[in-house]
CSV table of C-alpha atoms in Angstrom, one decimal:
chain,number,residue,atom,x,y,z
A,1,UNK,CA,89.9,102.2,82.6
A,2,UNK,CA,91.8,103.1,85.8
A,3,UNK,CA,95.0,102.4,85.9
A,4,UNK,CA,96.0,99.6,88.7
A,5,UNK,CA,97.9,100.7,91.3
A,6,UNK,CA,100.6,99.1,92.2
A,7,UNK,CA,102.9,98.8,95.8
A,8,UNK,CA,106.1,97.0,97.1
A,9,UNK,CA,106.4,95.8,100.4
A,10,UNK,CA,110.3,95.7,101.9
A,11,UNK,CA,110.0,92.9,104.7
A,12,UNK,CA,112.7,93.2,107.2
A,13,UNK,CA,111.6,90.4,109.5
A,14,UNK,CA,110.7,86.7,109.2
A,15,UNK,CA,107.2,84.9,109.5
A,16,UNK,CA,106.9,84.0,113.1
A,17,UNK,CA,104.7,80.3,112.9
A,18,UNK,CA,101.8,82.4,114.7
A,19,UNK,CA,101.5,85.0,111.9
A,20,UNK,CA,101.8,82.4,109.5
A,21,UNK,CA,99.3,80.2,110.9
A,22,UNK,CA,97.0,82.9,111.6
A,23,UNK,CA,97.3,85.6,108.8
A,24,UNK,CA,99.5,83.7,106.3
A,25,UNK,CA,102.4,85.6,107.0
A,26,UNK,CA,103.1,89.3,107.7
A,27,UNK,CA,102.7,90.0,103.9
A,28,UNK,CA,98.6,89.4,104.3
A,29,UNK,CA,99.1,91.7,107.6
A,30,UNK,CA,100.4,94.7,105.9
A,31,UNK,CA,97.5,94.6,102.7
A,32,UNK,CA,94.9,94.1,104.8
A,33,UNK,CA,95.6,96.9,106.9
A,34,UNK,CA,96.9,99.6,103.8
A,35,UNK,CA,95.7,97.8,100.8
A,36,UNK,CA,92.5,98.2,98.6
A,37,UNK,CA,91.0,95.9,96.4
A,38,UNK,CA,92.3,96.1,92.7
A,39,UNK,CA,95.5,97.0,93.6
A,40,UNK,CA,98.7,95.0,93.3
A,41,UNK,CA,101.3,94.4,96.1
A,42,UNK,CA,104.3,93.2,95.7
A,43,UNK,CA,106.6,91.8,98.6
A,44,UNK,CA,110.4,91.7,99.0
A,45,UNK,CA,112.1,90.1,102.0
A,46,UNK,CA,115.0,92.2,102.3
A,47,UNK,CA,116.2,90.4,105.4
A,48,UNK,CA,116.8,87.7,103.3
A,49,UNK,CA,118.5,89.6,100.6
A,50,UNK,CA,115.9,89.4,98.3
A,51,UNK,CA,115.2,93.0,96.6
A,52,UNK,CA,113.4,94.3,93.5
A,53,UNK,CA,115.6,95.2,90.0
A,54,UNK,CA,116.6,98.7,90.4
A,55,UNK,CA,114.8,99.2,86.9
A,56,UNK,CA,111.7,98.2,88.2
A,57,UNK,CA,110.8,100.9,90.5
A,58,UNK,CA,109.1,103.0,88.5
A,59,UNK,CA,106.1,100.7,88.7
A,60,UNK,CA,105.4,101.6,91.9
A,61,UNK,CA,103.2,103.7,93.1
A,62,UNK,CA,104.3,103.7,96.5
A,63,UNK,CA,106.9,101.4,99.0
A,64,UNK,CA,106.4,100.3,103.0
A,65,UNK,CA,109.3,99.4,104.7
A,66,UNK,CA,108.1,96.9,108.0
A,67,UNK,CA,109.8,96.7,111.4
A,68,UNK,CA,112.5,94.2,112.3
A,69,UNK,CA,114.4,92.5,114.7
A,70,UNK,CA,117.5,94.1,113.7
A,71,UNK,CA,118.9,97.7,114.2
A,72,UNK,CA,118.5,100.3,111.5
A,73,UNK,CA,122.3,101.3,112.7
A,74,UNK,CA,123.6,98.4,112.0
A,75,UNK,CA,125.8,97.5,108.9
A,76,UNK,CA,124.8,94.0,107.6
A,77,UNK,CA,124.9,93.6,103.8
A,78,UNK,CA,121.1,94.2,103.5
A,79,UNK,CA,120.8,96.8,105.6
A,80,UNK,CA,122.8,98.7,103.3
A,81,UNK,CA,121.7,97.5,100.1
A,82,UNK,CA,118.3,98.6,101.3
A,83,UNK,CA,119.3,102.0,102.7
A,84,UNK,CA,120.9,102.5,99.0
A,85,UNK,CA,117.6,101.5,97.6
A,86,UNK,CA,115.7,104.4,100.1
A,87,UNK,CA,118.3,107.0,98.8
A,88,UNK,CA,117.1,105.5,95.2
A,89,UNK,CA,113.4,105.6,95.8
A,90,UNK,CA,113.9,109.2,97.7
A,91,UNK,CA,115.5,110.9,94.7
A,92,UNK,CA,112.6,109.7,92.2
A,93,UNK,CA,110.2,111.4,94.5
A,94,UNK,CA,107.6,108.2,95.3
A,95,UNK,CA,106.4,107.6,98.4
A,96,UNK,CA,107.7,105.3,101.5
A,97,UNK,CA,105.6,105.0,104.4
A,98,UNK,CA,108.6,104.1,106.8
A,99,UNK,CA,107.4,101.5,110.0
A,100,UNK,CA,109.1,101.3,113.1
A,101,UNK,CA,112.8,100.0,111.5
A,102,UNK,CA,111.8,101.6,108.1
A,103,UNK,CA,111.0,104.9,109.9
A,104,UNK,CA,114.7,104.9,111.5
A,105,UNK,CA,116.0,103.9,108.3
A,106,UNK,CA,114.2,106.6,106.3
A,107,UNK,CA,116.2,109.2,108.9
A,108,UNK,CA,119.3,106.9,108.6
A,109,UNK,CA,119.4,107.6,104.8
A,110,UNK,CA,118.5,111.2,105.1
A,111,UNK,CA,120.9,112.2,107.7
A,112,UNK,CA,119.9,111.3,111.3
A,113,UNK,CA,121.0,109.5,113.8
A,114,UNK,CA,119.7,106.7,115.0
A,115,UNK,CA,120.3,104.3,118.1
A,116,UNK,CA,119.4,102.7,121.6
A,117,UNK,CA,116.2,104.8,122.7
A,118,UNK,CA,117.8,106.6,125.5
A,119,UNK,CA,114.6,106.2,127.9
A,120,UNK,CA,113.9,102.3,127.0
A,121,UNK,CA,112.6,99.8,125.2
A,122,UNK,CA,108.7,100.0,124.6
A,123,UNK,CA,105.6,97.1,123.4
A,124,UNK,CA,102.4,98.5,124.8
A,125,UNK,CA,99.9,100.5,123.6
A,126,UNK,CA,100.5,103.5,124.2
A,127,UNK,CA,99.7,107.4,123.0
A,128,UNK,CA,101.3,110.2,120.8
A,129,UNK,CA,100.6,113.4,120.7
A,130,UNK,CA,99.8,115.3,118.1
A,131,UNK,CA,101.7,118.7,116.9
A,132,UNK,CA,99.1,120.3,115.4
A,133,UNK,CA,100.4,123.0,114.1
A,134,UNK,CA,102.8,120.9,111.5
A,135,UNK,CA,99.9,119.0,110.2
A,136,UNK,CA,97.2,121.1,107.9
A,137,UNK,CA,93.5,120.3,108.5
A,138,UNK,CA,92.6,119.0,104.7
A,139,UNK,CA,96.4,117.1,104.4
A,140,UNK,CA,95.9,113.1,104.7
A,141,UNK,CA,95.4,113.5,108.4
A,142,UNK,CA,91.8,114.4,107.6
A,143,UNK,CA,89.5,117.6,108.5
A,144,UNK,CA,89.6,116.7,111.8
A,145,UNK,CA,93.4,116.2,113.0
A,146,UNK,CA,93.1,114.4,116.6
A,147,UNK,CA,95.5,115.5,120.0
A,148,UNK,CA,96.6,112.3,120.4
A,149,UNK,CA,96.3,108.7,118.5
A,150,UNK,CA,96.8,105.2,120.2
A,151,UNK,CA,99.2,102.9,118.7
A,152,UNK,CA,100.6,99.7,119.3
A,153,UNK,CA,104.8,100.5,120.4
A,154,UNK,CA,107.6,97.8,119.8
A,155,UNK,CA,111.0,98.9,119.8
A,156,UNK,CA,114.5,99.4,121.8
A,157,UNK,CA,116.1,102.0,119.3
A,158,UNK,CA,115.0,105.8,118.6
A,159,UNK,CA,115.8,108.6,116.4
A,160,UNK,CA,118.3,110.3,118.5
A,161,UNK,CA,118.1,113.0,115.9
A,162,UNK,CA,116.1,113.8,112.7
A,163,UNK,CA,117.3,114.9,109.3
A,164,UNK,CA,117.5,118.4,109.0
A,165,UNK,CA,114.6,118.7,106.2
A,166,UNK,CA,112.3,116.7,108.5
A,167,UNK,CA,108.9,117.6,110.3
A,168,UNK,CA,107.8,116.1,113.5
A,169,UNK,CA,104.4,115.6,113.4
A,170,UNK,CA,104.1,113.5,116.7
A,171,UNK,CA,105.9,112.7,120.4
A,172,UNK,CA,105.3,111.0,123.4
A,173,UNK,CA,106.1,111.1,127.3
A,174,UNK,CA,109.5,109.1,126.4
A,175,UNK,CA,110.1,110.0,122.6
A,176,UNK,CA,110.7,113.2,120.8
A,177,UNK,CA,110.4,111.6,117.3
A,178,UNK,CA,107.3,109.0,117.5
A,179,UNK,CA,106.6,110.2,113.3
A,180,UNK,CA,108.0,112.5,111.1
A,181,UNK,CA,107.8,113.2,107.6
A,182,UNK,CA,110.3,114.6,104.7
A,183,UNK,CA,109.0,117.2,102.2
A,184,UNK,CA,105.8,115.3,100.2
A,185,UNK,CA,107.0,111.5,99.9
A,186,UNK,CA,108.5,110.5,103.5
A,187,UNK,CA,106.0,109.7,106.2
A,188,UNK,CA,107.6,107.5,108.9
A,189,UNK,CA,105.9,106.4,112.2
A,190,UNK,CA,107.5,104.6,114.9
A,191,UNK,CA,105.2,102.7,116.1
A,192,UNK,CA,102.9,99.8,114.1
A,193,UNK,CA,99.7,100.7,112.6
A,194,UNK,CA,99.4,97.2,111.4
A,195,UNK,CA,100.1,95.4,114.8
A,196,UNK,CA,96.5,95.0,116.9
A,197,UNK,CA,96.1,93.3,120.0
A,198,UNK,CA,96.0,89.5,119.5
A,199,UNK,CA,99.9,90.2,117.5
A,200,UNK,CA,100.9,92.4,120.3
A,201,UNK,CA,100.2,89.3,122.6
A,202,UNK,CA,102.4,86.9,120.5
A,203,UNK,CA,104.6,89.2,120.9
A,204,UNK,CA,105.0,89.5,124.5
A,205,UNK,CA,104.6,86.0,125.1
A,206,UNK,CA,107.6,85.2,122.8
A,207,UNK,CA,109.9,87.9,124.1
A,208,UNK,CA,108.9,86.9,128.0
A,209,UNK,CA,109.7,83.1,127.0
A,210,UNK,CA,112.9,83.6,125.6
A,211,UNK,CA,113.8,85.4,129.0
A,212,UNK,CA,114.4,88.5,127.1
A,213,UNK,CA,111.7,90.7,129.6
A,214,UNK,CA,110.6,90.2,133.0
A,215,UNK,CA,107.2,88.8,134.4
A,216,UNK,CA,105.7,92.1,135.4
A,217,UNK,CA,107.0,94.1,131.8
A,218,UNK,CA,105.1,91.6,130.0
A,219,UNK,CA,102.0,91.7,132.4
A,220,UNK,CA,102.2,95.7,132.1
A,221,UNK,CA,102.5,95.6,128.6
A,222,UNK,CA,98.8,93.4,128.0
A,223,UNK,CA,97.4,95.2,131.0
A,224,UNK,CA,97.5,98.5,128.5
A,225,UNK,CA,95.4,97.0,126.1
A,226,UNK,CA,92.8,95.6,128.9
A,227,UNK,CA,90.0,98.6,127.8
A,228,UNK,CA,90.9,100.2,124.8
A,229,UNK,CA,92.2,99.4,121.4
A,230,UNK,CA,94.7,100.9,119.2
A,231,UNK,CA,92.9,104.0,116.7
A,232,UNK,CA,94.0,101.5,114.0
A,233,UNK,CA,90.9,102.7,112.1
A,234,UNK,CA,92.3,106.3,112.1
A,235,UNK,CA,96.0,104.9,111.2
A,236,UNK,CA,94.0,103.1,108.5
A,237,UNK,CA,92.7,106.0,106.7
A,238,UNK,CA,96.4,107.9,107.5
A,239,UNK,CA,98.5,105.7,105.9
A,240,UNK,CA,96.5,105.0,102.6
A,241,UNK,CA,95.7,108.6,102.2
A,242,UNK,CA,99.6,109.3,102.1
A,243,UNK,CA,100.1,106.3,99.9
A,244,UNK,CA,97.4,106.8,97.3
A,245,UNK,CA,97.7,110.4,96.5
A,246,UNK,CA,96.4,113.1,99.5
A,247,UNK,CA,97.9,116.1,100.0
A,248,UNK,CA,101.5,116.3,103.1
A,249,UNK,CA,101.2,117.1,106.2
A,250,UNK,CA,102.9,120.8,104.8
């Protein structure tokens, strides 16, 4: 018999009532987008304090750590007790696929640096390209590893500058960093693999009604998804291949 696999999800945002209402809450997001059936995933809302026991983590084969409201520089209690935990998890050796906030606290832990993004904030779909030569044909990319990959951006902070043992494996027009990964366990991208377009919309309409954007950014940011999708097919097969057992990027 195969032994299940299991998985802990680090939430570092709250259930908006549209992702509740529609998906049950980001939780059901996240598996249905890197989870298989079989498998067992756990969830942890680390905004809220709540974390797994230390002597648990062994269970796991693997951890995701979600985007947030919040800055990965900042110094609230939980942000530190998780960035402990990643410096925990790291030194075992398992896996964390690091998303958006999770992929600036993954450099956070290791040694970057990490603040405004010096050219803007970003929610679009948008591209990144590729660097080929970092990412080995037969490595959980696939045989086939693609120039570019569309992906659905929400952020306001950046990478300013990686840790010194990481890769990048992807940038864009406006970011040097848009993904990066650390020896065989560490594979962080900043934009949202799980996001697609009906979330992105929420999104835009929430930020736009709190006054937080202009008319015309939040108009700009939909038109981008008027005739194409993200490759959220492609991020798919990316993420669970790191997750459950392919071969780095090295």
């Amino acid at each position: 018999m195969v032994e299940q696999k299991r998985f802990a999800l680090f939430l570092a945002a709250l259930d908006s009532e549209f992702v509740k209402k529609t998906y049950g809450g980001y939780h059901n997001v996240f598996v249905s987008t890197f989870g298989d059936e079989g498998e067992q995933w756990d969830s942890f809302r680390v905004v809220s304090g709540e974390f797994p026991d230390e002597k648990d983590l062994d269970k796991y084969d693997g951890f995701v750590i979600s985007g947030s409201v919040h800055d990965a520089f900042e110094n609230y209690d939980w942000i530190l007790k998780l960035c402990d935990l990643v410096k925990k998890i790291d030194q075992m050796k398992k896996k964390i696929l690091g998303i958006c906030f999770g992929h600036q606290i993954i450099a956070r832990v290791r040694g970057g640096t990490v603040g405004r993004a010096r050219k803007g904030p970003e929610l679009k779909l948008g591209d990144i390209t590729i660097v080929k030569d970092a990412i080995k044909p037969g490595s959980y990319f696939g045989d086939e590893v693609p120039e570019t990959i569309a992906i659905i951006k929400c952020h306001q902070d950046e990478v300013l500058v990686l840790p010194e043992t990481a890769k990048v494996l992807a940038y864009s027009a406006n970011y040097e960093v848009e993904m990066f990964s650390i020896e065989d366990h560490l594979f962080c991208i900043q934009g949202h693999p799980e996001y697609n377009k009906e979330i992105l919309f929420h999104l835009v309409d929430r930020v736009l009604g709190q006054g937080l954007v202009p008319q015309e950014f939040a108009d700009a940011a939909k038109a981008t998804m008027e005739k194409r999708g993200a490759d959220r097919k492609l991020w798919e097969k990316i993420c669970k291949n790191f997750l459950k057992g392919m071969q780095s990027s090295d």
